[in-house]
PDB file of C-alpha atoms in Angstrom:
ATOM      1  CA  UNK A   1      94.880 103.392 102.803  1.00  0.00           C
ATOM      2  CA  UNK A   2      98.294 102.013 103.016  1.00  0.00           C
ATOM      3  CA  UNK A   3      99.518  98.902 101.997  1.00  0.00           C
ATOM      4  CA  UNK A   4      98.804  96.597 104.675  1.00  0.00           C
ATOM      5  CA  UNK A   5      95.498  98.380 105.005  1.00  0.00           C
ATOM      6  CA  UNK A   6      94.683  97.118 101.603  1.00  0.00           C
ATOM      7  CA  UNK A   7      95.971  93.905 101.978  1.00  0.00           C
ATOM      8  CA  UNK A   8      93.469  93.078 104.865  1.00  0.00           C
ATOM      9  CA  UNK A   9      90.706  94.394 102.985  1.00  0.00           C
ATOM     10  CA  UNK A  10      91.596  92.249 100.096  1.00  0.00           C
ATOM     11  CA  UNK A  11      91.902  89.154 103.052  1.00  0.00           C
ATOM     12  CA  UNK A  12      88.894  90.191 104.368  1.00  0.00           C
ATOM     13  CA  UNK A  13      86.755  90.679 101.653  1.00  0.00           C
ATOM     14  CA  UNK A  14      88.166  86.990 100.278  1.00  0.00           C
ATOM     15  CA  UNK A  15      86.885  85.992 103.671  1.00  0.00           C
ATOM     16  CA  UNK A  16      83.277  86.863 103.533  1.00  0.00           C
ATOM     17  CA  UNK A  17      83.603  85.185  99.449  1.00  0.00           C
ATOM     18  CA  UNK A  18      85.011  81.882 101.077  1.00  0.00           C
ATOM     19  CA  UNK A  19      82.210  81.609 104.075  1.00  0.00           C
ATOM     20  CA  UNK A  20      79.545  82.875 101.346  1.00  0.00           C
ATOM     21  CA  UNK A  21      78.671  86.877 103.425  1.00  0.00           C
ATOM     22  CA  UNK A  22      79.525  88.770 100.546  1.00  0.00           C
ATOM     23  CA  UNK A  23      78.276  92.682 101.222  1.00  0.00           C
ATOM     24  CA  UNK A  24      77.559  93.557  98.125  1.00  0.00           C
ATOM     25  CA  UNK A  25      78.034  97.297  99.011  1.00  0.00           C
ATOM     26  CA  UNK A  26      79.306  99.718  96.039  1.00  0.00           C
ATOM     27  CA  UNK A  27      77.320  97.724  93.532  1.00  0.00           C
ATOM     28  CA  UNK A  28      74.216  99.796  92.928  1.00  0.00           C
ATOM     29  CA  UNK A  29      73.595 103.483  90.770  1.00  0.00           C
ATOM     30  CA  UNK A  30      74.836 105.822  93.356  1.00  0.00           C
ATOM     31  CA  UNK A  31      78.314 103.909  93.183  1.00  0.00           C
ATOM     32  CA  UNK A  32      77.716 104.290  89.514  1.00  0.00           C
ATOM     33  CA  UNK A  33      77.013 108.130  89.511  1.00  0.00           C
ATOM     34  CA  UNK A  34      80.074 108.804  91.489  1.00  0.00           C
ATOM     35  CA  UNK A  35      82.597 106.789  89.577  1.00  0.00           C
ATOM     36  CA  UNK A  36      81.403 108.602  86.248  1.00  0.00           C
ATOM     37  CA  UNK A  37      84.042 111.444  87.385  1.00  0.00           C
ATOM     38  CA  UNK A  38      86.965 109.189  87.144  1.00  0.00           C
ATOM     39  CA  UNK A  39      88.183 106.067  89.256  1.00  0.00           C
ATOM     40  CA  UNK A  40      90.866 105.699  91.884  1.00  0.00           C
ATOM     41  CA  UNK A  41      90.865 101.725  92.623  1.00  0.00           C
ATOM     42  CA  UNK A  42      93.104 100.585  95.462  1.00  0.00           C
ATOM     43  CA  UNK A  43      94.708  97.570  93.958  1.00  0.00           C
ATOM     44  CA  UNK A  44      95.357  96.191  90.788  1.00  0.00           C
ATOM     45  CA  UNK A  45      94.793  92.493  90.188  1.00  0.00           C
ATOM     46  CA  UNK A  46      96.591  90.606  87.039  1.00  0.00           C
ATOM     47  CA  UNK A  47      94.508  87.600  86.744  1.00  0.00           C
ATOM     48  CA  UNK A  48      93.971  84.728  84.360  1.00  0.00           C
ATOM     49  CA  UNK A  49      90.743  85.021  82.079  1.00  0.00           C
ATOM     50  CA  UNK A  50      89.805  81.518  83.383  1.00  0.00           C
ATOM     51  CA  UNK A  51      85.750  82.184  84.096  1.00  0.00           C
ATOM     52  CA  UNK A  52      86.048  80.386  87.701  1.00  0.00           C
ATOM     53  CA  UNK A  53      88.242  83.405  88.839  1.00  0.00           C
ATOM     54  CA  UNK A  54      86.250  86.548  89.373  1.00  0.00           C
ATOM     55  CA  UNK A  55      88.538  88.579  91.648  1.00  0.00           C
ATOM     56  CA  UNK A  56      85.721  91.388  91.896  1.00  0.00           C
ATOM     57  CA  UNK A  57      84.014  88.512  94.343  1.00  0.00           C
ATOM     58  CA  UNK A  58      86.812  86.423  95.058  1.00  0.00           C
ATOM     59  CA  UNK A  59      87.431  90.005  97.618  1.00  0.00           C
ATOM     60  CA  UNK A  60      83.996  91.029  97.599  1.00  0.00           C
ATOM     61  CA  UNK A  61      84.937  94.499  96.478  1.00  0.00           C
ATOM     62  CA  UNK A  62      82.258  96.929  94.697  1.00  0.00           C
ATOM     63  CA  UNK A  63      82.441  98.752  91.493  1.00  0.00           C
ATOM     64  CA  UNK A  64      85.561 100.801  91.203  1.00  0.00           C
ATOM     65  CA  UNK A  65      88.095  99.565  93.614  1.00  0.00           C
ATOM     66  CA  UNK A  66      89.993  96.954  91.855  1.00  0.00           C
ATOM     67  CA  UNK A  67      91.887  97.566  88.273  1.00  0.00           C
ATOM     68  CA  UNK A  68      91.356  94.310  86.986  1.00  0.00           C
ATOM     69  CA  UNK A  69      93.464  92.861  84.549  1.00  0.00           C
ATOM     70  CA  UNK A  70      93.056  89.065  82.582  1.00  0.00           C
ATOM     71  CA  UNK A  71      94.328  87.093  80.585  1.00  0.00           C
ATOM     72  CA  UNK A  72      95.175  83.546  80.003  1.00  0.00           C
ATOM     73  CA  UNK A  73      98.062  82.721  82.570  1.00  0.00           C
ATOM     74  CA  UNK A  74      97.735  85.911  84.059  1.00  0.00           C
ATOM     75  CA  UNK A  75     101.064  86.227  81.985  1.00  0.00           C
ATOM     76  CA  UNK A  76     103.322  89.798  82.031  1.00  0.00           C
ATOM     77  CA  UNK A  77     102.634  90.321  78.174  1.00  0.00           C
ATOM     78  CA  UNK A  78     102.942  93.952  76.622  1.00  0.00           C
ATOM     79  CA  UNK A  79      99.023  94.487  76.709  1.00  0.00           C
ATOM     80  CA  UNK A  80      99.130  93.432  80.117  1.00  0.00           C
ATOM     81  CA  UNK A  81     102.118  95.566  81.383  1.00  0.00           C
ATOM     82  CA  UNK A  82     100.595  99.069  79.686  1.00  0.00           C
ATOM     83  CA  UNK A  83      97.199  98.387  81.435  1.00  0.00           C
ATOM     84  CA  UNK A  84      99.178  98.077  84.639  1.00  0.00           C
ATOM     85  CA  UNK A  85     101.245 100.481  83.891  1.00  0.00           C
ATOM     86  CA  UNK A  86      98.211 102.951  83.375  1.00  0.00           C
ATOM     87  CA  UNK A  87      96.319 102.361  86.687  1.00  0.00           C
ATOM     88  CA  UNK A  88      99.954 102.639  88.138  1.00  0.00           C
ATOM     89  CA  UNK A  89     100.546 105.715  86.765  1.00  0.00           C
ATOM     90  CA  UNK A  90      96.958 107.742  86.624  1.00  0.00           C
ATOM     91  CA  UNK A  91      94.502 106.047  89.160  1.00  0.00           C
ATOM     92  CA  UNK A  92      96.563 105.899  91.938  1.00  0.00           C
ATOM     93  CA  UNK A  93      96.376 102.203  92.854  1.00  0.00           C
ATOM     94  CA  UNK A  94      99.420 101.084  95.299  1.00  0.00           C
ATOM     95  CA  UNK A  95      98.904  97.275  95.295  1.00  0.00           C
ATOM     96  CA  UNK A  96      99.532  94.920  92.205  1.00  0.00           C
ATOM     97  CA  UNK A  97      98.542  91.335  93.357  1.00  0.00           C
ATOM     98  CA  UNK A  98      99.709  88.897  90.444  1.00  0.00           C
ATOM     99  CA  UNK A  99      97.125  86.068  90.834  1.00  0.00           C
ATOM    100  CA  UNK A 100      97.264  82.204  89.375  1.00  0.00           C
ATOM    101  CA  UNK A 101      94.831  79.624  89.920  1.00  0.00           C
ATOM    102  CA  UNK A 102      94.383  75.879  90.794  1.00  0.00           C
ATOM    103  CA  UNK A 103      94.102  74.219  87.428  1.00  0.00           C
ATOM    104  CA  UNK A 104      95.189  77.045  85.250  1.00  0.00           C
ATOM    105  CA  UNK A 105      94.281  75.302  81.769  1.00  0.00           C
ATOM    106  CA  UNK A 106      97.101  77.696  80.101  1.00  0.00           C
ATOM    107  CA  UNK A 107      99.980  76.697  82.167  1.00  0.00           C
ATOM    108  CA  UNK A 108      98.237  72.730  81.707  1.00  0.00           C
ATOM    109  CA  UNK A 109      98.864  73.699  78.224  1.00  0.00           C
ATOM    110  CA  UNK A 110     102.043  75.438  78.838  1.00  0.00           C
ATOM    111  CA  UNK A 111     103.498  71.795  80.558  1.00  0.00           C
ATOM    112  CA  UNK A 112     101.818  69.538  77.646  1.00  0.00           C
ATOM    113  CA  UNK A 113     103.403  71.830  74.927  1.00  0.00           C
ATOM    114  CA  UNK A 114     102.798  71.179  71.287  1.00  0.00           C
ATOM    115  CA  UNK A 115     101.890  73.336  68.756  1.00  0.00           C
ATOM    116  CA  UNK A 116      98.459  75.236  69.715  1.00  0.00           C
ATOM    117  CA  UNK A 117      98.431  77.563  66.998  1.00  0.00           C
ATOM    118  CA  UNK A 118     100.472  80.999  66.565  1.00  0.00           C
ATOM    119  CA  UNK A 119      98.761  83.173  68.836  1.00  0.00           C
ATOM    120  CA  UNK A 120      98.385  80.432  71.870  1.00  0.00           C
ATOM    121  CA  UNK A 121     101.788  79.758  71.343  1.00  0.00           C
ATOM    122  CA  UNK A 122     103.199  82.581  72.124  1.00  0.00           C
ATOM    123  CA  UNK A 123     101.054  83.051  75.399  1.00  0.00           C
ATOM    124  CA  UNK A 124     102.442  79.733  76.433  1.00  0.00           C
ATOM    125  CA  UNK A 125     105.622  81.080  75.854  1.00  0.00           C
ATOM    126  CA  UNK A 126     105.449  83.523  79.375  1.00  0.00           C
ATOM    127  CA  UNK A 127     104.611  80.363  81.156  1.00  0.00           C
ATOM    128  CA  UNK A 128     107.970  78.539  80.108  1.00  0.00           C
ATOM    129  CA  UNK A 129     109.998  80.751  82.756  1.00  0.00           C
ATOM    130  CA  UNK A 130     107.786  78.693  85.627  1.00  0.00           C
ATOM    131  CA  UNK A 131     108.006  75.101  83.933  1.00  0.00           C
ATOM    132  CA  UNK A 132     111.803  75.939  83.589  1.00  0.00           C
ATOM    133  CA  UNK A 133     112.504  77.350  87.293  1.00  0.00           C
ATOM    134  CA  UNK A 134     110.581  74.263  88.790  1.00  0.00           C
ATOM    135  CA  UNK A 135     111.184  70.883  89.765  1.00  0.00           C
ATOM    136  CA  UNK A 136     111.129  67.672  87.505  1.00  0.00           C
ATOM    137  CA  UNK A 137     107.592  66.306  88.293  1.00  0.00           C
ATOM    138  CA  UNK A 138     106.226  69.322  90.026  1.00  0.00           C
ATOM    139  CA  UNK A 139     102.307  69.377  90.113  1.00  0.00           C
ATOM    140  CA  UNK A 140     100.351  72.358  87.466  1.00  0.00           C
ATOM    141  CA  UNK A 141      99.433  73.829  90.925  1.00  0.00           C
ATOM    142  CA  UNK A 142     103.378  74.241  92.056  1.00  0.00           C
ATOM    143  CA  UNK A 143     104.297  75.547  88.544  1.00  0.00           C
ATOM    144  CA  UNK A 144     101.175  77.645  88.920  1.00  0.00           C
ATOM    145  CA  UNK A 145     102.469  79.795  91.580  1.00  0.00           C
ATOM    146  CA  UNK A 146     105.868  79.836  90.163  1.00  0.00           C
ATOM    147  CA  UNK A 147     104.819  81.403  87.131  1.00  0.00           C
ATOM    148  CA  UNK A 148     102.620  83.984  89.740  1.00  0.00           C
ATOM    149  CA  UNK A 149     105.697  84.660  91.842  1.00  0.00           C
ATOM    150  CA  UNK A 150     108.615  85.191  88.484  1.00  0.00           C
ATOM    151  CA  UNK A 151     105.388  87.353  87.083  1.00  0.00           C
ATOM    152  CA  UNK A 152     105.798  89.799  89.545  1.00  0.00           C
ATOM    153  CA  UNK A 153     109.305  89.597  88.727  1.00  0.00           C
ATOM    154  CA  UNK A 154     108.821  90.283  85.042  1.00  0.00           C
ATOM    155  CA  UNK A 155     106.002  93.200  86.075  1.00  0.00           C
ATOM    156  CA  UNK A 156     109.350  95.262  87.814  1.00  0.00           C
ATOM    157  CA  UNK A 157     111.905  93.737  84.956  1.00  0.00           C
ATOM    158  CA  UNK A 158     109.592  94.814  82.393  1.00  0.00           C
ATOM    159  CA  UNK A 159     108.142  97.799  83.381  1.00  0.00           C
ATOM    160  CA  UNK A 160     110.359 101.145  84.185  1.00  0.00           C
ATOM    161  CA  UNK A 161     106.791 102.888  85.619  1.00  0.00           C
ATOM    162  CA  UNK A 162     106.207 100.086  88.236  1.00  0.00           C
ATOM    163  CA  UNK A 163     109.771  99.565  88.895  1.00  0.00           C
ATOM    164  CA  UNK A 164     110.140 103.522  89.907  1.00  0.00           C
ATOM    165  CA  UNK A 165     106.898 103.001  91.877  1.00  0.00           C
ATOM    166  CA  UNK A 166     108.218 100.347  93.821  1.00  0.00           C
ATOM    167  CA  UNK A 167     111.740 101.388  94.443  1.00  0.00           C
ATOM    168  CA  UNK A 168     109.637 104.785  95.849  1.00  0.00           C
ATOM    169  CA  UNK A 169     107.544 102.270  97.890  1.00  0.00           C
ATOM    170  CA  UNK A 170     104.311 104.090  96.246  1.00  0.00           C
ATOM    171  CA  UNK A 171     103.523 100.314  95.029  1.00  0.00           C
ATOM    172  CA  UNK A 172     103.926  96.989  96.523  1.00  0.00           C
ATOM    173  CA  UNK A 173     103.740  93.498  94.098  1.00  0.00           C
ATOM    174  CA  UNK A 174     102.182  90.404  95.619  1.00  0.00           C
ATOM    175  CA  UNK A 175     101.941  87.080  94.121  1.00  0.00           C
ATOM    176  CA  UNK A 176      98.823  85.259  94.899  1.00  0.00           C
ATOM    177  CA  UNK A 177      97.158  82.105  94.367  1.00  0.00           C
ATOM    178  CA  UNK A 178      92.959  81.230  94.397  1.00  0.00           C
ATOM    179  CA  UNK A 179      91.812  78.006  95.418  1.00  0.00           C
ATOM    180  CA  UNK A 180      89.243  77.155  93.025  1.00  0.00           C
ATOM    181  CA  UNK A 181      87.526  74.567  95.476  1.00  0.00           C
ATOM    182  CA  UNK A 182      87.231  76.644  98.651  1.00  0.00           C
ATOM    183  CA  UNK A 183      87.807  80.698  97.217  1.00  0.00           C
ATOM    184  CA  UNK A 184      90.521  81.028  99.114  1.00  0.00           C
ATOM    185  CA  UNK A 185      92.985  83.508  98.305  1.00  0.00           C
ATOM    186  CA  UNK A 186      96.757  82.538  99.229  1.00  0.00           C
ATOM    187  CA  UNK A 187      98.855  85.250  99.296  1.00  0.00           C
ATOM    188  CA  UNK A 188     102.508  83.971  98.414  1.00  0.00           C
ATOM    189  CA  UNK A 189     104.863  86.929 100.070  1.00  0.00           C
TER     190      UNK A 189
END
């Protein structure tokens, strides 16, 4: 599949989520058996760990075809990067959709600031970028697809192996953003 080929599956796989027709195909042990040989997922999603964000169903996609990736923020951190890096560089996949979320409690946290401990600090720290590039007053929501649209940017800043892959036009970066009320996926480019 090509890029754009992709990208409407992704739409319309988020379609059947948001009207509630998911197919459910690729889920079962025959999908299982065949995937024991290796996987070649078509996209990569970097997502936030948030448990209201399930990209596997948010595109109604079966076992092996996305590389999913979460963490808090759906941040560009080192851990992060290599695991994109890796389905970049040995499964093939040629779509990297960077996706935030309405509500994202990180980048809530990320706005209130204070100290949250060591370890939350520094997440909160990859959200700053987005607080910093947006308005005075702008809603968690607007800051939350900021911080998706300067993550792709840190993704090809960061990373030399998706950098070459872009610049070769084997991968394309999207930044995204799901609607936690409806399921919607927005895509942002």
């Amino acid at each position: 599949m090509n890029t754009q080929e992709i990208l409407q599956r992704l739409k319309d796989g988020n379609a059947r989520f948001v009207a509630d027709h998911l197919d459910g195909k690729l889920q079962d042990s025959k999908r299982r058996d065949v995937l024991t040989s290796g996987q070649e997922p078509y996209a990569i999603v970097l997502s936030c760990a948030d448990s209201r964000v399930v990209p596997e169903l948010a595109f109604d996609t079966g076992l092996g075809e996305l590389f999913v990736v979460r963490v808090a923020g759906n941040i560009a951190n080192p851990s992060s990067i290599a695991s994109i890096e890796y389905a970049v560089a040995h499964c093939g996949s040629s779509v990297i959709v960077v996706m935030g979320h309405q509500s994202c409690g990180a980048v809530t946290a990320a706005i209130a600031g204070g100290d949250n401990g060591y370890n939350i600090n520094q997440l909160l720290a990859f959200i700053a970028p987005a607080i910093a590039a947006s308005d005075e007053g702008a809603s968690v929501n607007d800051i939350v697809k900021t911080n998706a649209i300067l993550t792709v940017k840190s993704l090809m800043d960061q990373s030399q192996i998706i950098r070459d892959a872009v610049t070769n036009e084997t991968v394309t970066v999207i930044p995204a953003y799901y609607n936690l009320d409806s399921g919607k996926v927005d895509f942002l480019a």
